[in-house]
Short mmCIF file of C-alpha atoms in Angstrom, two decimals:
data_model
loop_
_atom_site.label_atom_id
_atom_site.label_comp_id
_atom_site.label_asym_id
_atom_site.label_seq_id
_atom_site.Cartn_x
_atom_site.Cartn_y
_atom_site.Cartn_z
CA UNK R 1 0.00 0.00 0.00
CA UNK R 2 2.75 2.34 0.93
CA UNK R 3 4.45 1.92 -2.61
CA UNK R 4 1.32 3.09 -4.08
CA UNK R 5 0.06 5.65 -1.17
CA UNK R 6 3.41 8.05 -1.19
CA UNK R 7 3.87 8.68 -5.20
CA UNK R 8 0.25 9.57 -5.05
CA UNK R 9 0.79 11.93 -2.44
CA UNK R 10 4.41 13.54 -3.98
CA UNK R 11 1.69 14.29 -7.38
CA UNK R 12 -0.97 15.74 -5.17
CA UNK R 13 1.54 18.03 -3.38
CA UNK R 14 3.18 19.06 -6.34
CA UNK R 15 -0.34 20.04 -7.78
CA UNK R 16 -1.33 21.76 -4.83
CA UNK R 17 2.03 23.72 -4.83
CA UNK R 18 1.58 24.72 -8.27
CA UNK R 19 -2.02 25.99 -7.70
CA UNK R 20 -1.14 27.94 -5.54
CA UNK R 21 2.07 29.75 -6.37
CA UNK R 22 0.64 30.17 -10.06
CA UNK R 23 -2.91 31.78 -8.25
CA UNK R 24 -1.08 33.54 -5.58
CA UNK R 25 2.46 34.38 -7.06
CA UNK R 26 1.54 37.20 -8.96
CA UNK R 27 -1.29 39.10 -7.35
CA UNK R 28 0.14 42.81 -6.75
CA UNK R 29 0.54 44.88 -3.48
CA UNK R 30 -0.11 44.23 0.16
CA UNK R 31 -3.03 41.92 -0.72
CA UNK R 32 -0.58 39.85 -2.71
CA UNK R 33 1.56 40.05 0.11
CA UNK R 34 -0.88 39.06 2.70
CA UNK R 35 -2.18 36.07 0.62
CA UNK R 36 0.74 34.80 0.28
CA UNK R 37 1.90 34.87 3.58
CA UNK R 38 -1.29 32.69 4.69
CA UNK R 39 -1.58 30.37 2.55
CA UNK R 40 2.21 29.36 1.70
CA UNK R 41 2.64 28.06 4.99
CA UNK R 42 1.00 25.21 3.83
CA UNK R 43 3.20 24.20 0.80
CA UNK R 44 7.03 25.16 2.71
CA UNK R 45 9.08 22.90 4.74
CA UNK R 46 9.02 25.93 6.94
CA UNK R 47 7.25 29.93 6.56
CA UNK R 48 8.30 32.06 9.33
CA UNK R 49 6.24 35.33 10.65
CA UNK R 50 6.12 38.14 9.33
CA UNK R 51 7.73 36.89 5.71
CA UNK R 52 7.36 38.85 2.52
CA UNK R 53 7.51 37.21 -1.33
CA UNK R 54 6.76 40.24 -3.50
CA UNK R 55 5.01 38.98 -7.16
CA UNK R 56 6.68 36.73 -9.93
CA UNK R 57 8.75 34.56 -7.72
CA UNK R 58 9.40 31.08 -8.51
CA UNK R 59 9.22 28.01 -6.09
CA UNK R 60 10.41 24.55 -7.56
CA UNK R 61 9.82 21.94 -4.74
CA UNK R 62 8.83 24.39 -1.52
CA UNK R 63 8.57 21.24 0.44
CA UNK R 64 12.09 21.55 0.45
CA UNK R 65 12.43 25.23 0.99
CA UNK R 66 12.69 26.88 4.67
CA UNK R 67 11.96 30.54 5.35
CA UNK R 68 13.06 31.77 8.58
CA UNK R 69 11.08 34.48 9.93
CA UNK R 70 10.87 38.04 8.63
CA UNK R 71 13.02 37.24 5.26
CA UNK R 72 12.11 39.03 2.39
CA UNK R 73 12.27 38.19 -0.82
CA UNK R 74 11.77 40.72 -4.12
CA UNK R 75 10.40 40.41 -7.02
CA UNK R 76 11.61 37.70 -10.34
CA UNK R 77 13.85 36.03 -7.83
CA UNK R 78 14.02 32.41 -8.26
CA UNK R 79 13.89 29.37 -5.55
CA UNK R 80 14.67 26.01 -7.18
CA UNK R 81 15.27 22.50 -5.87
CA UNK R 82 16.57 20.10 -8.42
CA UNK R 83 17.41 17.03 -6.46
CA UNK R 84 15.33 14.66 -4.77
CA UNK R 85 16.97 15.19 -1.65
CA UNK R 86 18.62 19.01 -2.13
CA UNK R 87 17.43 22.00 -0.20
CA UNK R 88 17.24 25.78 0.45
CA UNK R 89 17.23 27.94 3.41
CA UNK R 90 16.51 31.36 3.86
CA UNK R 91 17.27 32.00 7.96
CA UNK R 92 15.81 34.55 9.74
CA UNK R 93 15.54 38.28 8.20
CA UNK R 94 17.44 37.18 5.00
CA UNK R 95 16.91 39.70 2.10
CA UNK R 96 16.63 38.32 -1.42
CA UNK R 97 16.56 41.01 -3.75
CA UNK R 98 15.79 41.09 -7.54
CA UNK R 99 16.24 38.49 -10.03
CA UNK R 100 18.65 36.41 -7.64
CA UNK R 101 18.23 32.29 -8.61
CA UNK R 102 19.26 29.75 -5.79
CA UNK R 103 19.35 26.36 -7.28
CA UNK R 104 20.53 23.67 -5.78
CA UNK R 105 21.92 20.34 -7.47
CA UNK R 106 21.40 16.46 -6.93
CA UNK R 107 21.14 16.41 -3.27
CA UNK R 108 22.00 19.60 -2.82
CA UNK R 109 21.78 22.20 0.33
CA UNK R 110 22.02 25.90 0.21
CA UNK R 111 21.78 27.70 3.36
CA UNK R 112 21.77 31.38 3.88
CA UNK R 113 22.54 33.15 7.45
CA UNK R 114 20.78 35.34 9.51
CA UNK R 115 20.29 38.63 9.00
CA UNK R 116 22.54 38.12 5.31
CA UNK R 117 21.39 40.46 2.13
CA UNK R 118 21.60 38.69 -1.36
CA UNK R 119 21.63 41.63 -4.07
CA UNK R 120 19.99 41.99 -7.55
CA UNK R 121 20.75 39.28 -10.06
CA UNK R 122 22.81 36.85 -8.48
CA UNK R 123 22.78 33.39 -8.98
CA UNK R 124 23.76 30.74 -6.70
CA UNK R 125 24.26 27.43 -8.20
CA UNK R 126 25.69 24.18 -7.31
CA UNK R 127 25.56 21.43 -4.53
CA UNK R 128 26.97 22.73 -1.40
CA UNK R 129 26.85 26.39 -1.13
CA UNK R 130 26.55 27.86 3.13
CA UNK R 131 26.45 31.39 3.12
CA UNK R 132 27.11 32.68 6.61
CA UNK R 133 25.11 35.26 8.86
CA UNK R 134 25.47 39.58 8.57
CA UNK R 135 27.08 38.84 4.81
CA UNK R 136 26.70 41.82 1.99
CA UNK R 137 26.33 40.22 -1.35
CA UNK R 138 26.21 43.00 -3.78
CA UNK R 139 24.50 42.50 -7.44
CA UNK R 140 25.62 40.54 -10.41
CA UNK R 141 27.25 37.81 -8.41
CA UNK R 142 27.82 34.67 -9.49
CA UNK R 143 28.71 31.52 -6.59
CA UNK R 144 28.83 28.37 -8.54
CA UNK R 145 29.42 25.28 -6.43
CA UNK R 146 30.05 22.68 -9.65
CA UNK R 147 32.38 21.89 -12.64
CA UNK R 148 32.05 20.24 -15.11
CA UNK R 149 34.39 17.46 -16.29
CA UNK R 150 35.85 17.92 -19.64
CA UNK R 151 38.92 15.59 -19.37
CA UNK R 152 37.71 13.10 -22.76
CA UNK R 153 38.12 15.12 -25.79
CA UNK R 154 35.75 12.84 -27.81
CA UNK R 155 32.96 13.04 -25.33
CA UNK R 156 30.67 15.95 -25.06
CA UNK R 157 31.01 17.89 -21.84
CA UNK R 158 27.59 17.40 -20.79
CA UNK R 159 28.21 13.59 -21.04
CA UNK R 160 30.71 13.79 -18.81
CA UNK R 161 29.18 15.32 -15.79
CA UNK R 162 30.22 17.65 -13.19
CA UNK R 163 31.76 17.88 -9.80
CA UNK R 164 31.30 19.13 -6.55
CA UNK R 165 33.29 20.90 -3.65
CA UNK R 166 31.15 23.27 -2.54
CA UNK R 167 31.63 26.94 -1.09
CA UNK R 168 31.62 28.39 2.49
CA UNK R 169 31.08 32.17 2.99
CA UNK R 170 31.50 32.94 6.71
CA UNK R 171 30.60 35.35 8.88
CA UNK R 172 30.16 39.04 8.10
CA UNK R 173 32.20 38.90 4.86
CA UNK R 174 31.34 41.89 1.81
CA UNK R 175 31.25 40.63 -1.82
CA UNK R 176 31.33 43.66 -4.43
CA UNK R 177 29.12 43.49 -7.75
CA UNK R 178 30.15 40.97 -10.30
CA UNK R 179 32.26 39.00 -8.23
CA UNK R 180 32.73 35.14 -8.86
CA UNK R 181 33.52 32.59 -6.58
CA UNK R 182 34.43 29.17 -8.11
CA UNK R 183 33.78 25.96 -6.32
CA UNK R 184 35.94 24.25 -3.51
CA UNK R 185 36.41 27.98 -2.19
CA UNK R 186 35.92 29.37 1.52
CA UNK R 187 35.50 32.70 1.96
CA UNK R 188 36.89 33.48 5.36
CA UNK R 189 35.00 35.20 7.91
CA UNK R 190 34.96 39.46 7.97
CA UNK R 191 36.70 39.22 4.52
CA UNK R 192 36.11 41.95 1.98
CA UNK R 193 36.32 40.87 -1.49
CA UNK R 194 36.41 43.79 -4.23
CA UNK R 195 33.76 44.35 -7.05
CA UNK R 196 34.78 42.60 -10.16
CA UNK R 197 37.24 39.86 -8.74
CA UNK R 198 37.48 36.25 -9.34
CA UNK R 199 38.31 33.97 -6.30
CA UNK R 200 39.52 30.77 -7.34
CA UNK R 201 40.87 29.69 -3.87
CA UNK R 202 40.73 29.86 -0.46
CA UNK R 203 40.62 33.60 1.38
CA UNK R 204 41.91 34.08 5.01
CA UNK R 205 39.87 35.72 7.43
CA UNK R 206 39.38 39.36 7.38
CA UNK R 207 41.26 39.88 4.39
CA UNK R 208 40.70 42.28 1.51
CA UNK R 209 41.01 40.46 -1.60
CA UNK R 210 40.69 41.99 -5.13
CA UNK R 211 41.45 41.11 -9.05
CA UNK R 212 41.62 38.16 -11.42
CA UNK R 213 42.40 36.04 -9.70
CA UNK R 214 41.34 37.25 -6.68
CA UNK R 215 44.50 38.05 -4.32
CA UNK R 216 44.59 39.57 -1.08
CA UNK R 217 46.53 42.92 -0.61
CA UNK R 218 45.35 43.75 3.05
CA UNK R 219 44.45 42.30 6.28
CA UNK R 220 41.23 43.94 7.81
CA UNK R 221 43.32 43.61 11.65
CA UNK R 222 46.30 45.30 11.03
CA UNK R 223 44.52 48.68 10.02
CA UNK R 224 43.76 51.18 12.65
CA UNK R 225 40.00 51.05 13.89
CA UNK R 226 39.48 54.40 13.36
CA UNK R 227 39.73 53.28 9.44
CA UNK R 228 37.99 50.47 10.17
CA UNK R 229 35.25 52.51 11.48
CA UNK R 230 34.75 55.13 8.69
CA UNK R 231 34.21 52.35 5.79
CA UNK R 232 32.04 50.70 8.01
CA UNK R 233 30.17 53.58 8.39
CA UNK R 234 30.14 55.14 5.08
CA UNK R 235 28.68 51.44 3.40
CA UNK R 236 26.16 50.28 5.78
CA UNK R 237 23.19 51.63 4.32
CA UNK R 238 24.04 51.08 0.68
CA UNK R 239 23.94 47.67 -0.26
CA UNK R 240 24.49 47.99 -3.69
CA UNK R 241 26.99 50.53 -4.09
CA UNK R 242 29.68 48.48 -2.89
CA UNK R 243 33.35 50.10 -2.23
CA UNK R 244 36.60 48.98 -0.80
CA UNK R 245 38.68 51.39 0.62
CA UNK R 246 42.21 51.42 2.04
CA UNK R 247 44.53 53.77 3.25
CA UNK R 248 48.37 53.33 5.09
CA UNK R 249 49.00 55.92 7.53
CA UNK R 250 52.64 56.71 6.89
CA UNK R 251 55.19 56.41 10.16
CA UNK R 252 58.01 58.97 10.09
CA UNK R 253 61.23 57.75 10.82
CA UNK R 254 65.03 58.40 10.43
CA UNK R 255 65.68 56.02 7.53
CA UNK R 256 65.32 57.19 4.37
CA UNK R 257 65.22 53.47 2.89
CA UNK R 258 62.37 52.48 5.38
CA UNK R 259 60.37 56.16 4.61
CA UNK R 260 60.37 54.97 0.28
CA UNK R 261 59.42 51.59 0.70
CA UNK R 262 56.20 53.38 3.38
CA UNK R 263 55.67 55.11 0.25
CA UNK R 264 55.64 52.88 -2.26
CA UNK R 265 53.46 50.94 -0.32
CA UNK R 266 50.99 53.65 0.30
CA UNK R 267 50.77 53.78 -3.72
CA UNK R 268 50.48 50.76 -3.94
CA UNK R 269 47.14 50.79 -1.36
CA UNK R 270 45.68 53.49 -3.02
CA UNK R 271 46.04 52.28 -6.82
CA UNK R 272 44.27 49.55 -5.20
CA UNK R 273 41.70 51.19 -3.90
CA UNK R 274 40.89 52.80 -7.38
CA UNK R 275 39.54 49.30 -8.84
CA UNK R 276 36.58 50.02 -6.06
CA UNK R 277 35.27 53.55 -7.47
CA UNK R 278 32.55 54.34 -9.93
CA UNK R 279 34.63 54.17 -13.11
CA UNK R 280 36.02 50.76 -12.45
CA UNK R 281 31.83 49.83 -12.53
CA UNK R 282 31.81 51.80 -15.93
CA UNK R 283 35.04 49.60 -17.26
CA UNK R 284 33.25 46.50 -16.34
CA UNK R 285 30.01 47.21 -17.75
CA UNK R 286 31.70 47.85 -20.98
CA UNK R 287 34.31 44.94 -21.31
CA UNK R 288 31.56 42.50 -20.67
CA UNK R 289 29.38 44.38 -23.51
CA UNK R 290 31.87 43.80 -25.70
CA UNK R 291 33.22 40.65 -24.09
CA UNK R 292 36.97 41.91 -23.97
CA UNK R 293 39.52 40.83 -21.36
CA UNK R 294 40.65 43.41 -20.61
CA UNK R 295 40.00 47.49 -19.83
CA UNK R 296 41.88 50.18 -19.04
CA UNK R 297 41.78 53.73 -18.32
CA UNK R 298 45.34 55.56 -18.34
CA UNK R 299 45.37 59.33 -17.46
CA UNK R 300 48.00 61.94 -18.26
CA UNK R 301 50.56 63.05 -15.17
CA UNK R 302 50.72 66.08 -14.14
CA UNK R 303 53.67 67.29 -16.59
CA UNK R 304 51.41 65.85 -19.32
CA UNK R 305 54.61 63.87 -20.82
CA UNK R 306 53.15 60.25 -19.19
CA UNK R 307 50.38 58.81 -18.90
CA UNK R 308 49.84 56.05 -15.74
CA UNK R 309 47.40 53.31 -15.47
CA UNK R 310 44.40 54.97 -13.01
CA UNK R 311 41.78 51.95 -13.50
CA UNK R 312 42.20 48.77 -14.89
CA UNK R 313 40.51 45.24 -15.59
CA UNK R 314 42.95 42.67 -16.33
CA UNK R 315 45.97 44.65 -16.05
CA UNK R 316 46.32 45.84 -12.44
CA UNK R 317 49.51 44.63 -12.37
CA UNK R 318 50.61 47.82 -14.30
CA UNK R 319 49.16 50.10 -11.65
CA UNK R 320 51.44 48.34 -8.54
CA UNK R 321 54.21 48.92 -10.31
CA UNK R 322 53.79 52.38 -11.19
CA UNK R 323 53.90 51.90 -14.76
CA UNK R 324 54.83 55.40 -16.61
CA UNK R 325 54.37 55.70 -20.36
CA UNK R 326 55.87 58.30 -22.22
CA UNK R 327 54.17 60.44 -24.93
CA UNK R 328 54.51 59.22 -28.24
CA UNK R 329 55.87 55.75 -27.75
CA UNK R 330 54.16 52.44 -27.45
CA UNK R 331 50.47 51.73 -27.93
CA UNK R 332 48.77 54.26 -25.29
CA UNK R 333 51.45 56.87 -25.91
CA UNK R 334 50.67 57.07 -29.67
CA UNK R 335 47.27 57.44 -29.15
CA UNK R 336 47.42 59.87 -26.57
CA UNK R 337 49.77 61.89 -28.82
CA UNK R 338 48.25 61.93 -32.06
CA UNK R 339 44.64 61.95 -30.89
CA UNK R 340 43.82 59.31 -33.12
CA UNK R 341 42.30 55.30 -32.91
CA UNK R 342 43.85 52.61 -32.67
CA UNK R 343 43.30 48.85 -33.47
CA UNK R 344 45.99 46.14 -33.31
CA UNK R 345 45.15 42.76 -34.14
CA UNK R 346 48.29 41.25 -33.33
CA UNK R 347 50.23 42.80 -30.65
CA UNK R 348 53.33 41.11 -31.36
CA UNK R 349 53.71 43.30 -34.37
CA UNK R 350 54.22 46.52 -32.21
CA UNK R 351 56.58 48.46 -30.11
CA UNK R 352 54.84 48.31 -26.78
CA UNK R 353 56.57 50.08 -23.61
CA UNK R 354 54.68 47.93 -20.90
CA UNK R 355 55.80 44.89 -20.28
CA UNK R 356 52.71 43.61 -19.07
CA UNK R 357 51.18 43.88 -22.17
CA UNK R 358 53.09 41.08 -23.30
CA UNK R 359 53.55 39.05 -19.97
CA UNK R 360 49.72 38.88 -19.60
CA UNK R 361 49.55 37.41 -23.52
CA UNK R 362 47.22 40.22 -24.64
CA UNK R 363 47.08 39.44 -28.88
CA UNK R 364 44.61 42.36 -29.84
CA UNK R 365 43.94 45.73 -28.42
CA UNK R 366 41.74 48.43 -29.24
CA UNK R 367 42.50 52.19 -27.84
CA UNK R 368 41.05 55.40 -27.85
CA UNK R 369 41.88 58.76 -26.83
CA UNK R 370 39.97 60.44 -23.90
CA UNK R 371 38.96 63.94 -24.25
CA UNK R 372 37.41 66.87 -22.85
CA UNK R 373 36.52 70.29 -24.51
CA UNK R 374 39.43 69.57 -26.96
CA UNK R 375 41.88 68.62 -24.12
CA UNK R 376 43.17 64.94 -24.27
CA UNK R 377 43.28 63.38 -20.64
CA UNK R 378 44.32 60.35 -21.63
CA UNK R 379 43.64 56.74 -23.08
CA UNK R 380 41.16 54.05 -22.69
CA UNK R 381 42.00 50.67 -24.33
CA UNK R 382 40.25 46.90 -24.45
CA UNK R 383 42.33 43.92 -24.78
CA UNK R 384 41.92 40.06 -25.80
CA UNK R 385 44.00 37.15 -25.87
CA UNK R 386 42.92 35.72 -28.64
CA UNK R 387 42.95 36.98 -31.95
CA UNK R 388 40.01 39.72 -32.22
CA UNK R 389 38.50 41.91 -35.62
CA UNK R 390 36.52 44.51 -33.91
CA UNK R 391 33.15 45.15 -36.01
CA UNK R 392 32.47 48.43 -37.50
CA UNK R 393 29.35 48.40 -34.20
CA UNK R 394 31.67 47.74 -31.46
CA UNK R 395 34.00 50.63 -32.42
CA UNK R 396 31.49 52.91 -32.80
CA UNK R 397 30.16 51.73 -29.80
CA UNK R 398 33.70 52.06 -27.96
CA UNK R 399 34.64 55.66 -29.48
CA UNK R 400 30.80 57.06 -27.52
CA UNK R 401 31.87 55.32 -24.29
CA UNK R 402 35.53 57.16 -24.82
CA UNK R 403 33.72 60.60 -25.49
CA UNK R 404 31.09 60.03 -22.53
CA UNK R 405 33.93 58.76 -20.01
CA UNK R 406 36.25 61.73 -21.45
CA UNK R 407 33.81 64.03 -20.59
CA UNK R 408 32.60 62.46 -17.05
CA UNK R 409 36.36 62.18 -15.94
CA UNK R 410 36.45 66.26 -16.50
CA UNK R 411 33.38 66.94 -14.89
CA UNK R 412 31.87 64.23 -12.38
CA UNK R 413 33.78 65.45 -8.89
CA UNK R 414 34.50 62.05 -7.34
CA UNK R 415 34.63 59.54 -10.72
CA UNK R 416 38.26 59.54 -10.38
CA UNK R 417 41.05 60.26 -8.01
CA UNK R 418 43.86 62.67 -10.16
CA UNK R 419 47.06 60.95 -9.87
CA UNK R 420 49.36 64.04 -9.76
CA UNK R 421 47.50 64.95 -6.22
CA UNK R 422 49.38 61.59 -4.32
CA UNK R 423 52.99 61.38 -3.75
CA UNK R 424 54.57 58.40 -5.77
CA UNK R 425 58.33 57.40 -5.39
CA UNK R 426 59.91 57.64 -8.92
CA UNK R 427 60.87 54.53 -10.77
CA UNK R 428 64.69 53.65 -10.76
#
């Protein structure tokens, strides 16, 4: 009887949960709000008080779903349960903002913390994923707990299957938009990871982490609290607009060696501390656009006979060592000097002064000229390491990004931080 009695009642339950998300799931306002509070009690593994689900959510399997009490949860977000045995939970006061997908794998569990806040159109995917309690997700995440296997060229991937490690965010950690974490990661607790960054392996405890790969430049402990403090202060009501900011404190003392290598370091912290601000959002936005590897913005020194990397995606390396290139020479200092476009398809083929360019393997580049009311500030440039023919779109659509960040970077107080105005040891 039993083997007949339980399938029966997994259809009916599935029927009943489809009834009513599809009745309830997209009537508007507080009478939307209130409905569904009462009546999805019945089809979770567990509805808290006072819990909010906005309209348009999806619920795949909410006998396996657990809301703790007073989470909310936006509209277009996603809750999915794959796996005969997987499951979600959503502890207490969780916020799950727009578009974000949880879905778990095989026998999956994905568990949220208290008081944690998910942001806009981030996807969680895989079989193992604990995120842990007071966390700041930002938007545009992506934490996938899988791979898959690939290792038999004359199989298809998706015949091979995947694998699974899974991925541990502690305690109070901050992820910036557009980070990705790849699986068999842990995120240590209080960590700050910076918008845009990869992390492909483990992160210590409070640690500030940034770039592809992720790598850590700063431990959260060793700063003074007042520092400490101020960022705390300055970011806790914006969940979204996501920062990372660090500062040195320079120590005078009697040798000169010990003052220059305070100094470099303090450059070092603050070209760091650039990849954080609003125009490191704007280089990110457009590399995916156009699916580049890189993006750079270089600006002009203050004797206008250099310009220095200010912002970069893929190339940060060029900013921590104070890269300087002159007027006229290589690939940014041509363009900046005759004010013209440039495409190279094959690097290789060019004088470049960087190193970098070629260390990193870059094969095509694209650069522009950045101006302002007839003034050129600098150069932005895209990069690939493959072999790339930009279409006649994407370099129209590249010059009108140049023109619009040309003239934001002369007007917007705050988009940028002018080079000339921080003390830099010279190069040797």
């Amino acid at each position: 009887m039993n083997a007949v009695k339980f399938p029966f009642i997994s259809q009916h339950f599935r029927w009943k949960e489809a009834v009513v998300t599809t009745l309830l799931g997209w009537v508007p306002l507080s009478v939307g709000r209130a409905l569904r509070r009462r009546t999805y009690s019945s089809i979770f593994a567990q509805f808290g008080n006072s819990v909010q689900i906005k309209t348009g959510v999806e619920l795949i399997h909410t006998s396996r779903i657990e809301i703790g009490n007073g989470v909310r949860i936006d509209r277009g977000v996603c809750l999915r349960n794959t796996g005969q045995n997987s499951r979600i939970r959503l502890r207490d006061f969780v916020k799950i903002d727009l578009g974000v997908i949880i879905k778990t794998h095989k026998s999956g569990d994905i568990e949220i913390g208290n008081n944690t806040y998910v942001g806009p159109y981030t996807c969680l995917s895989g079989n193992y994923i604990k995120i842990g309690r007071d966390c700041r997700i930002a938007s545009h995440l992506g934490i996938y707990a899988n791979n898959h296997n690939f290792g038999d060229p004359n199989r298809t991937i998706r015949g091979q299957g995947s694998s699974y490690k899974g991925i541990v965010i502690e305690d109070n950690c901050w992820l910036g938009s557009g980070v990705k974490v790849l699986d068999g990661v842990t995120v240590g607790q209080g960590s700050v990871i910076g918008a845009g960054a990869v992390v492909t392996k483990n992160i210590p405890p409070y640690s500030v982490a940034v770039g592809v790969p992720a790598r850590v430049i700063k431990n959260r402990r060793t700063q003074e609290q007042t520092t400490t403090s101020q960022v705390s202060k300055e970011n806790t009501d914006n969940d979204d607009n996501l920062t990372v900011c660090s500062d040195t404190n320079m120590v005078e003392t009697e040798n000169t060696h010990h003052k220059a290598q305070q100094l470099v370091q303090k450059d070092t912290d603050l070209r760091n501390s650039m990849l954080e601000t609003p125009l490191y959002q704007l280089l990110n936005g457009m590399r995916q656009i156009v699916n580049m590897d890189t993006a750079t913005v270089l600006l002009q020194t203050q004797d206008k006979e250099q310009l220095a990397v200010h912002t970069s995606i893929g190339l940060e390396d060029e900013i921590t060592a104070g890269i300087r290139i002159p007027l006229r020479q290589g690939f940014a200092g041509r363009i900046a000097a005759e004010c013209q476009l440039m495409i190279v398809e094959d690097l290789s083929t060019i004088e470049v002064v960087s190193p970098i360019l070629r260390n990193k393997g870059l094969h095509s580049m694209l650069g522009i000229p950045l101006q302002a009311e007839g003034e050129v500030l600098g150069v932005f440039h895209v990069g690939s390491y493959v072999s790339r023919k930009f279409t006649r779109d994407e370099v129209k659509l590249l010059e009108y990004f140049a023109n619009c960040l040309g003239f934001a970077i002369a007007h917007a107080e705050g988009l940028i931080i002018p080079l000339w105005k921080h003390q830099v040891v010279p190069q040797t």
